PDB file of C-alpha atoms in Angstrom:
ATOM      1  CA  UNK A 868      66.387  92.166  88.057  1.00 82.00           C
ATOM      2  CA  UNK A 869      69.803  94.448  87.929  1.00 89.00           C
ATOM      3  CA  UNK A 870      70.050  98.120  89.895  1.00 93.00           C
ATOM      4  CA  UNK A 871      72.740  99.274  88.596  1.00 92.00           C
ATOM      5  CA  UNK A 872      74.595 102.908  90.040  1.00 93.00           C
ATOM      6  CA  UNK A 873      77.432 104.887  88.674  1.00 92.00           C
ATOM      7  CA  UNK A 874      79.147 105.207  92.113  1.00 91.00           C
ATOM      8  CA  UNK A 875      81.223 108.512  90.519  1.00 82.00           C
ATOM      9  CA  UNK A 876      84.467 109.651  89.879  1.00 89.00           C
ATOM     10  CA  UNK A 877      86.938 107.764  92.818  1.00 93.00           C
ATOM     11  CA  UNK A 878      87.463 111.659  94.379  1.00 92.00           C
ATOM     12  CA  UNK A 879      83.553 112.152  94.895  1.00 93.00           C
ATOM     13  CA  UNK A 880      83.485 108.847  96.531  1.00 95.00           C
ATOM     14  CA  UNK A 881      82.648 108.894 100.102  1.00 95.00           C
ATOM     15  CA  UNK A 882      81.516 106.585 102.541  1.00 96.00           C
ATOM     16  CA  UNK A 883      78.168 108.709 103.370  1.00 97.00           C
ATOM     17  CA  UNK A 884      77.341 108.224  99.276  1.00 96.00           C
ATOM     18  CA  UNK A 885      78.357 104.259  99.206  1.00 96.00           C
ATOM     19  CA  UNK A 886      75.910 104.117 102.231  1.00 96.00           C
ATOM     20  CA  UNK A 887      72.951 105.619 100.599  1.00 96.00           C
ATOM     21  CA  UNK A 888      73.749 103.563  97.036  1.00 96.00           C
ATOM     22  CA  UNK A 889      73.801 100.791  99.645  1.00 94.00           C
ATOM     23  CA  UNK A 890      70.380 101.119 101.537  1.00 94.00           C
ATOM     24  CA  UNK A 891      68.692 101.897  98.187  1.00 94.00           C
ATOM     25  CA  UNK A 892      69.100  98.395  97.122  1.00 94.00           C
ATOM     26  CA  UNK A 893      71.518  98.563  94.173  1.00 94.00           C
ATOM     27  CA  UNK A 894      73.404  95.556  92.451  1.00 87.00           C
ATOM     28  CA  UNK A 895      75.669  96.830  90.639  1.00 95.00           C
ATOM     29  CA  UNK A 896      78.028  99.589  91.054  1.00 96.00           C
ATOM     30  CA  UNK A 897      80.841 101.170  88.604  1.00 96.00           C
ATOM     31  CA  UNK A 898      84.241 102.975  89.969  1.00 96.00           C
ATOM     32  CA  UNK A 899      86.268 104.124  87.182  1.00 92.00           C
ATOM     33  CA  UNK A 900      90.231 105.025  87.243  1.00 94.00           C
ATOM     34  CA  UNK A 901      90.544 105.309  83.102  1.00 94.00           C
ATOM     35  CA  UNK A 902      94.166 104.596  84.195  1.00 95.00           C
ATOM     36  CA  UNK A 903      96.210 103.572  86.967  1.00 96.00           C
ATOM     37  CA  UNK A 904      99.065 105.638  85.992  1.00 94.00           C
ATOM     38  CA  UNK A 905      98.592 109.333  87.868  1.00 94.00           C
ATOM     39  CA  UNK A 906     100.641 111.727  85.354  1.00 93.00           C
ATOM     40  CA  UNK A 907      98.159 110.446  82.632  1.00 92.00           C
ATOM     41  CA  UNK A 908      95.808 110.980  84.610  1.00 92.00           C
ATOM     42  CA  UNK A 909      96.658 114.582  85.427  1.00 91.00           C
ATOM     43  CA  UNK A 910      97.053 114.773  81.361  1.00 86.00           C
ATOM     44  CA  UNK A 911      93.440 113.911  81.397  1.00 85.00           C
ATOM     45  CA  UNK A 912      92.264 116.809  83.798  1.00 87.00           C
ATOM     46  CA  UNK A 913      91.142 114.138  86.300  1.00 89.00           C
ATOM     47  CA  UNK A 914      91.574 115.196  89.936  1.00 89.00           C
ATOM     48  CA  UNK A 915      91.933 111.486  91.387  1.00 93.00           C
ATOM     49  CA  UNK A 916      95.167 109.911  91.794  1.00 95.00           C
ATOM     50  CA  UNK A 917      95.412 105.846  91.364  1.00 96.00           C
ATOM     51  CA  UNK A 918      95.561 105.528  94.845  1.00 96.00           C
ATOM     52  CA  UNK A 919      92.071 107.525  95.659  1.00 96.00           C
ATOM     53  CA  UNK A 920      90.335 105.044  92.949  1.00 97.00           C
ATOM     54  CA  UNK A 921      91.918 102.136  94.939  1.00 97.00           C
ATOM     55  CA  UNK A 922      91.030 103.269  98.278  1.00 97.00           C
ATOM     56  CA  UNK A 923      87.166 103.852  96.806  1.00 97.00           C
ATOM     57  CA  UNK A 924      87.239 100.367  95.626  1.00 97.00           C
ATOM     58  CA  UNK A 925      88.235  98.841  98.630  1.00 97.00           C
ATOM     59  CA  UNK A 926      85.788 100.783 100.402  1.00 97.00           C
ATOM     60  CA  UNK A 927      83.028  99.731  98.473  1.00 97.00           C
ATOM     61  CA  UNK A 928      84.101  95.889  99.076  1.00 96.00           C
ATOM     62  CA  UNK A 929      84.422  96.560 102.840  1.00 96.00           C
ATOM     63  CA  UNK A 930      80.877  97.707 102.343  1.00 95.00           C
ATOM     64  CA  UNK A 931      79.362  94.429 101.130  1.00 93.00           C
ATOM     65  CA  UNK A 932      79.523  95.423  97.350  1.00 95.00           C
ATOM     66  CA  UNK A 933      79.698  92.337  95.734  1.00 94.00           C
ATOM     67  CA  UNK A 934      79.935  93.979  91.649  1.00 96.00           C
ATOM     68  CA  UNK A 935      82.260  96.480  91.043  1.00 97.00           C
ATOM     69  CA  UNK A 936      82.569  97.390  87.410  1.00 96.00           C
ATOM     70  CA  UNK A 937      86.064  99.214  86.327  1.00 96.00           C
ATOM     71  CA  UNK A 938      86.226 101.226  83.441  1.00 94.00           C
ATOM     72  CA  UNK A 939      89.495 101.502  81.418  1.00 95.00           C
ATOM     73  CA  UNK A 940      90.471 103.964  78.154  1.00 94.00           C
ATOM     74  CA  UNK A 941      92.748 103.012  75.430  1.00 94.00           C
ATOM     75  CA  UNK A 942      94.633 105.671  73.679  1.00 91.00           C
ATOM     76  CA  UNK A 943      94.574 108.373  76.120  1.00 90.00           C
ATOM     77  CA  UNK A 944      97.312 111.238  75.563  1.00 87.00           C
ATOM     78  CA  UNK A 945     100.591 110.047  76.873  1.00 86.00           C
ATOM     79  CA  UNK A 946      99.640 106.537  77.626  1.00 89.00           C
ATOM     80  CA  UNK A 947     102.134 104.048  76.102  1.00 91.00           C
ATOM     81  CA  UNK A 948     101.212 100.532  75.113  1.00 93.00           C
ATOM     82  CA  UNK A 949     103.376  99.556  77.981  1.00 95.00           C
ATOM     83  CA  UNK A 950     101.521 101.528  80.498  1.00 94.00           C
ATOM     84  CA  UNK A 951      97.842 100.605  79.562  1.00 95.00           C
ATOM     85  CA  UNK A 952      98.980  96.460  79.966  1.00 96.00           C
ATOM     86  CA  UNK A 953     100.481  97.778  83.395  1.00 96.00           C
ATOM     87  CA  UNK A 954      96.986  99.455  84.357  1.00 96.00           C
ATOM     88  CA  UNK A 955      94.978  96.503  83.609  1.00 97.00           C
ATOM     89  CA  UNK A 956      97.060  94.079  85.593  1.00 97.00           C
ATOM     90  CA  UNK A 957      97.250  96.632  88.541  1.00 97.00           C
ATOM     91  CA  UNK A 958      93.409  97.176  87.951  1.00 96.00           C
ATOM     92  CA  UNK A 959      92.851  93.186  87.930  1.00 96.00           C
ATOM     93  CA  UNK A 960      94.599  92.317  90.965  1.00 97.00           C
ATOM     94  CA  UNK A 961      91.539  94.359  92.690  1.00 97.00           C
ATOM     95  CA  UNK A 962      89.523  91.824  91.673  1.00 97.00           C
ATOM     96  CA  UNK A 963      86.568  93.784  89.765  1.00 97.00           C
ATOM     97  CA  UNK A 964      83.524  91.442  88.252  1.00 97.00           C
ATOM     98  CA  UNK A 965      83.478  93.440  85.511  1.00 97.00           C
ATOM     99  CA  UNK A 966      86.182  95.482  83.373  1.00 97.00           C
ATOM    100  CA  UNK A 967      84.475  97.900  80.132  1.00 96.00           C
ATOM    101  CA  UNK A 968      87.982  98.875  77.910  1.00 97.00           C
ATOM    102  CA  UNK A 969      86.678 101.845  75.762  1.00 94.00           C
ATOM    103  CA  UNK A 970      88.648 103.368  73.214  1.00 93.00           C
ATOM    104  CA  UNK A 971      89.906 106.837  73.559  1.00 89.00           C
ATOM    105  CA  UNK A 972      86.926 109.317  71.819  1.00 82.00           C
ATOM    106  CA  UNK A 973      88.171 112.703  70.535  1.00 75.00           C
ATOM    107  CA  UNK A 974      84.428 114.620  71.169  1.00 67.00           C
ATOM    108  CA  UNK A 975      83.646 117.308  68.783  1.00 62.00           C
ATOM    109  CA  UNK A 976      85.039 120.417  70.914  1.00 57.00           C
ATOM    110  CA  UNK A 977      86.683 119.021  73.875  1.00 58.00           C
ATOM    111  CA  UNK A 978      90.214 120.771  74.397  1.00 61.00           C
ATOM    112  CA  UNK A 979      91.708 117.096  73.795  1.00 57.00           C
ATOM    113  CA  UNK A 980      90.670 116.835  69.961  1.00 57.00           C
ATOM    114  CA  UNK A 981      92.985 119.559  69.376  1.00 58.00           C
ATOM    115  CA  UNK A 982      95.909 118.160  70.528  1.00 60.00           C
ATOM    116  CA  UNK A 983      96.416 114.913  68.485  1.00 58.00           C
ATOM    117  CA  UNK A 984     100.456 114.992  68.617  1.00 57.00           C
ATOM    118  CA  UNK A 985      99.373 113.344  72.226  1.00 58.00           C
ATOM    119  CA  UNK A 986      97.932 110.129  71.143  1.00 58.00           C
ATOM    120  CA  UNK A 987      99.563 106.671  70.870  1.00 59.00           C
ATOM    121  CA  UNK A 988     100.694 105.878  67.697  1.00 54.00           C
ATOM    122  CA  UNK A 989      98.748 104.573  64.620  1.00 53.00           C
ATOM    123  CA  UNK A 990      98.741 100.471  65.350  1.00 69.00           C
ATOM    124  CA  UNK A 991      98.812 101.150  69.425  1.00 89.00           C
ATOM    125  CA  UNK A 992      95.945 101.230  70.337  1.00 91.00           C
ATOM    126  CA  UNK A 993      94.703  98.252  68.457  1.00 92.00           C
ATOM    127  CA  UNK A 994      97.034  96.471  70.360  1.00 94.00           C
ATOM    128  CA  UNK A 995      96.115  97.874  73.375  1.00 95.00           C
ATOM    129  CA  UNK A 996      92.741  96.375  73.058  1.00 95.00           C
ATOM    130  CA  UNK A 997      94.071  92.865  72.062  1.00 95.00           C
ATOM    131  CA  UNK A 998      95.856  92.745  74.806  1.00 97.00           C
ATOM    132  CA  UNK A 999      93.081  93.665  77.200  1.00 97.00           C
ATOM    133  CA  UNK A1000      90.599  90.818  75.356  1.00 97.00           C
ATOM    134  CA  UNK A1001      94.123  88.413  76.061  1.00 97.00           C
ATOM    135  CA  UNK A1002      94.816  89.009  79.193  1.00 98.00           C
ATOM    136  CA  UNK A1003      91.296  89.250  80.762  1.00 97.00           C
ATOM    137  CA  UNK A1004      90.376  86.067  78.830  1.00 97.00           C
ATOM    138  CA  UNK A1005      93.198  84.433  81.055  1.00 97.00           C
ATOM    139  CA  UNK A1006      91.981  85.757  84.028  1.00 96.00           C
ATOM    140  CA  UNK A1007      88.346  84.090  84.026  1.00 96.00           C
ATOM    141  CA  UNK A1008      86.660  87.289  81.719  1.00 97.00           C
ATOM    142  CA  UNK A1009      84.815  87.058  78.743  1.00 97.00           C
ATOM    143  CA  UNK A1010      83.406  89.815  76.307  1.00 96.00           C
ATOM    144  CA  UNK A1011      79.880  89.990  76.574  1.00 95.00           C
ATOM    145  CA  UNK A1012      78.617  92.916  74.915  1.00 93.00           C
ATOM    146  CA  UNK A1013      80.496  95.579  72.459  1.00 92.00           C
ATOM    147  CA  UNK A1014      79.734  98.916  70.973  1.00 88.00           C
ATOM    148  CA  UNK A1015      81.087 101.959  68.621  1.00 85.00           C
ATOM    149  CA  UNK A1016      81.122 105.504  68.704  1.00 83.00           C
ATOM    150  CA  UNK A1017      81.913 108.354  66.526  1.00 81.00           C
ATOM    151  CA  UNK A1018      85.816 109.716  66.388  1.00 78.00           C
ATOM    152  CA  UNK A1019      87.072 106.724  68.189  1.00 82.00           C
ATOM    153  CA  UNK A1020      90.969 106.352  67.753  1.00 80.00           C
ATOM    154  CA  UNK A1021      91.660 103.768  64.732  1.00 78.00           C
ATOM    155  CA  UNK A1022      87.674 103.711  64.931  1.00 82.00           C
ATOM    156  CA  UNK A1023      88.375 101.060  66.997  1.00 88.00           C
ATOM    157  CA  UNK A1024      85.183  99.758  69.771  1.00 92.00           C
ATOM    158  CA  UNK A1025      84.297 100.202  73.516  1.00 92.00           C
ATOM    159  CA  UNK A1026      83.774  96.005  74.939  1.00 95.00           C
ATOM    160  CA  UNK A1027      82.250  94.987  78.468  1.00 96.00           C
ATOM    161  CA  UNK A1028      83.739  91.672  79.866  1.00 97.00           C
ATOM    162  CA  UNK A1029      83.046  90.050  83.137  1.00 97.00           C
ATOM    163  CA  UNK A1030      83.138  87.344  85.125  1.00 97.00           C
ATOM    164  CA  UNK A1031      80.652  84.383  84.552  1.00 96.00           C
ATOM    165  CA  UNK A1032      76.936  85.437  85.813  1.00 94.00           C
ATOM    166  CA  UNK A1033      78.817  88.763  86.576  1.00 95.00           C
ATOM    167  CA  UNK A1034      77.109  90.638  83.309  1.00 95.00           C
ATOM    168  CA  UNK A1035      75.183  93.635  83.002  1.00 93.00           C
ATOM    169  CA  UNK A1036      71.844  92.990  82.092  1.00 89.00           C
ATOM    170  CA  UNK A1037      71.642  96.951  81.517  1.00 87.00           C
ATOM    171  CA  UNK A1038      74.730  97.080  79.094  1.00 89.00           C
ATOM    172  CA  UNK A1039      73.016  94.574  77.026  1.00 90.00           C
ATOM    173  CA  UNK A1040      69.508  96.380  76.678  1.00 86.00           C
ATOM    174  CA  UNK A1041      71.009  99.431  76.246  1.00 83.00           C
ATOM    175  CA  UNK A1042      73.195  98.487  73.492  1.00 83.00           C
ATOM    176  CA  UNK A1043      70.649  96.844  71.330  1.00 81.00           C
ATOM    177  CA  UNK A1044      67.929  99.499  71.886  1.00 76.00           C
ATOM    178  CA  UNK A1045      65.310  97.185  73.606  1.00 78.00           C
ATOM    179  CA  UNK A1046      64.408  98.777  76.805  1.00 82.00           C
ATOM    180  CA  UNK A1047      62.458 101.982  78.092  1.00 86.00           C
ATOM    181  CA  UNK A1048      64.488 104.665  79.257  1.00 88.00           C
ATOM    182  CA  UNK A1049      62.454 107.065  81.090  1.00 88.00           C
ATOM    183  CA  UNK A1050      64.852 109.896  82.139  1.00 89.00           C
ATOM    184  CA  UNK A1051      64.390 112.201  84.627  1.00 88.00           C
ATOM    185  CA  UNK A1052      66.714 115.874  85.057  1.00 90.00           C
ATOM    186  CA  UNK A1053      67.681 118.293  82.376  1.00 93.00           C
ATOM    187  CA  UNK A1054      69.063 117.447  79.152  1.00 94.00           C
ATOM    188  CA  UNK A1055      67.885 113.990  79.781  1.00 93.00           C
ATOM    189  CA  UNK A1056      66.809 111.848  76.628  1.00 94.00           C
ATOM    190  CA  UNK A1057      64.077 109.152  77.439  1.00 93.00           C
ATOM    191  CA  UNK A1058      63.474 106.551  74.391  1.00 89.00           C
ATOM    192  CA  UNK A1059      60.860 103.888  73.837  1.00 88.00           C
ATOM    193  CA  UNK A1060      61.473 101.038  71.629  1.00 84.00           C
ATOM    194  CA  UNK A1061      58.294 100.247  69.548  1.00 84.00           C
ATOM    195  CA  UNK A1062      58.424  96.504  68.472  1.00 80.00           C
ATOM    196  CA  UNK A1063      55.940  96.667  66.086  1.00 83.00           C
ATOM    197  CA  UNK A1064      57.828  99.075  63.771  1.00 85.00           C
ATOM    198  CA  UNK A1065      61.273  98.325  64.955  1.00 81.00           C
ATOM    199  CA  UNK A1066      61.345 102.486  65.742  1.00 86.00           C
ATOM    200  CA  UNK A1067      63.015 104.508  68.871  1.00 87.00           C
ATOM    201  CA  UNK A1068      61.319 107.164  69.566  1.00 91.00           C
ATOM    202  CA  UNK A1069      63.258 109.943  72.018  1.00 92.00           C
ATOM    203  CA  UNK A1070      61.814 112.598  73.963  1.00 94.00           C
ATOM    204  CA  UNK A1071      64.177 115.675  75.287  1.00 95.00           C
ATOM    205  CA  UNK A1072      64.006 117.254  78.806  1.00 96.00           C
ATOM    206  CA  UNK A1073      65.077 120.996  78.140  1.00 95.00           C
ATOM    207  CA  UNK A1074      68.788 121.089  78.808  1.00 94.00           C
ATOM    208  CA  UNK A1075      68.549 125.017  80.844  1.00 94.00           C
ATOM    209  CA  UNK A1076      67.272 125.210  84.378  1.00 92.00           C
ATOM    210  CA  UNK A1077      64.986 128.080  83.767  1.00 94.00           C
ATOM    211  CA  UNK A1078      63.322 126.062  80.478  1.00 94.00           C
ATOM    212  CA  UNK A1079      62.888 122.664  82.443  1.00 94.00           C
ATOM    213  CA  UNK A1080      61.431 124.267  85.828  1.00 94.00           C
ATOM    214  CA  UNK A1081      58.757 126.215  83.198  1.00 95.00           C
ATOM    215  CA  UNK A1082      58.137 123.586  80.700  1.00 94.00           C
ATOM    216  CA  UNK A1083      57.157 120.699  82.436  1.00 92.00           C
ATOM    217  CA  UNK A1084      53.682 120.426  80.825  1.00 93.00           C
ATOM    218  CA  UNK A1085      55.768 120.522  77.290  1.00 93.00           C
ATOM    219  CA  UNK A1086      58.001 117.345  78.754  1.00 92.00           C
ATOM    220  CA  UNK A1087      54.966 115.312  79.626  1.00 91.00           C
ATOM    221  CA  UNK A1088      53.352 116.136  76.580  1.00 92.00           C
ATOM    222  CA  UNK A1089      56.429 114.658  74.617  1.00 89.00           C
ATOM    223  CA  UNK A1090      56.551 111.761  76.943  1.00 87.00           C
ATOM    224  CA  UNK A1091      53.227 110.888  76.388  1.00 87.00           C
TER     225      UNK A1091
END
């Protein structure tokens, strides 16, 4: 029903890789900028520029890609409330079927956590995200699915919106824990939903090369 691919940061983008997403038959594709605005985007420690993400994006349209999900962050270091509205209208005018506006997570560890003094102010970021659920509304969007995660700014939530007949089929099953995931690579977490109990049961590939290449008897046995 949905094949859905995450095409990749806009700098690992290349035509060859579009091609082979292509051929395989997928649906559904997601290019992500975060921002449109480049020295938040340095900031970040991501090595595309606005201008890469939009040349990715127009690539994949000149390819016959006919749903392009965007991905946007609110809150991220240096970002004003001002510049996130810019990014979404400069995003929108693309055209994407779908837009998912997360809220800035400060992961345990990451060198961003420990650097707080960056961050929009308290109340900014809330308004940041009723903005986007404004602004997309007027241009033909509506939320369809919504989730949160731990050490969000304002513990505020991540939302999908799209186009009509332009949602993810995969966002929604994912979110409410009712389909397989079988995964496949290490560190990768499958989980079966049991409906009887209401239970998700996980299995773990071993996360170190060495382990997983060894211990694929052990991975199969948790599978099973």
């Amino acid at each position: 029903m949905e094949f859905t691919v995450e095409a990749g940061r806009p700098d690992t983008i290349t035509r060859e890789k579009l091609e082979a997403i292509r051929c395989g038959g997928a649906h559904r594709i997601s290019i992500n900028p975060q921002t449109m605005q480049d020295g938040v985007l340095q900031k970040i420690g991501r090595r595309h520029t606005k201008q890469e993400f939009i040349q990715a994006f127009c690539l994949a349209r000149e390819m016959g890609f006919t749903h392009i999900n965007t991905d946007v962050i609110a809150g991220l270091p240096g970002e004003s409330l001002e510049g996130f509205c810019a990014s979404l209208r400069e995003l929108v005018s693309l055209q994407p079927d779908a837009v998912t506006v997360h809220t800035m997570c400060l992961k345990t560890g990451a060198d961003l956590k420990r650097n707080v003094a960056l961050y929009p102010v308290s109340g900014q970021v809330d308004e940041m995200l009723r903005f986007a659920k404004s602004y997309l509304g007027q241009q033909g969007m509506e939320p369809y699915y919504m989730y949160r995660q731990k050490d969000t700014l304002q513990n505020l939530e991540n939302t999908g919106f799209a186009k009509p007949e332009k949602e993810s089929l995969y966002n929604i099953l994912m979110m409410e824990d009712l389909t397989p995931v079988f995964a496949v690579g290490a560190g990768g977490v499958s989980h079966m939903y049991l409906p009887g109990s209401g239970q998700v049961v996980r299995a773990f590939n071993m996360k170190y090369a060495p382990e997983y290449i060894s211990d694929v008897p052990e991975m199969i046995r948790r599978k099973r």
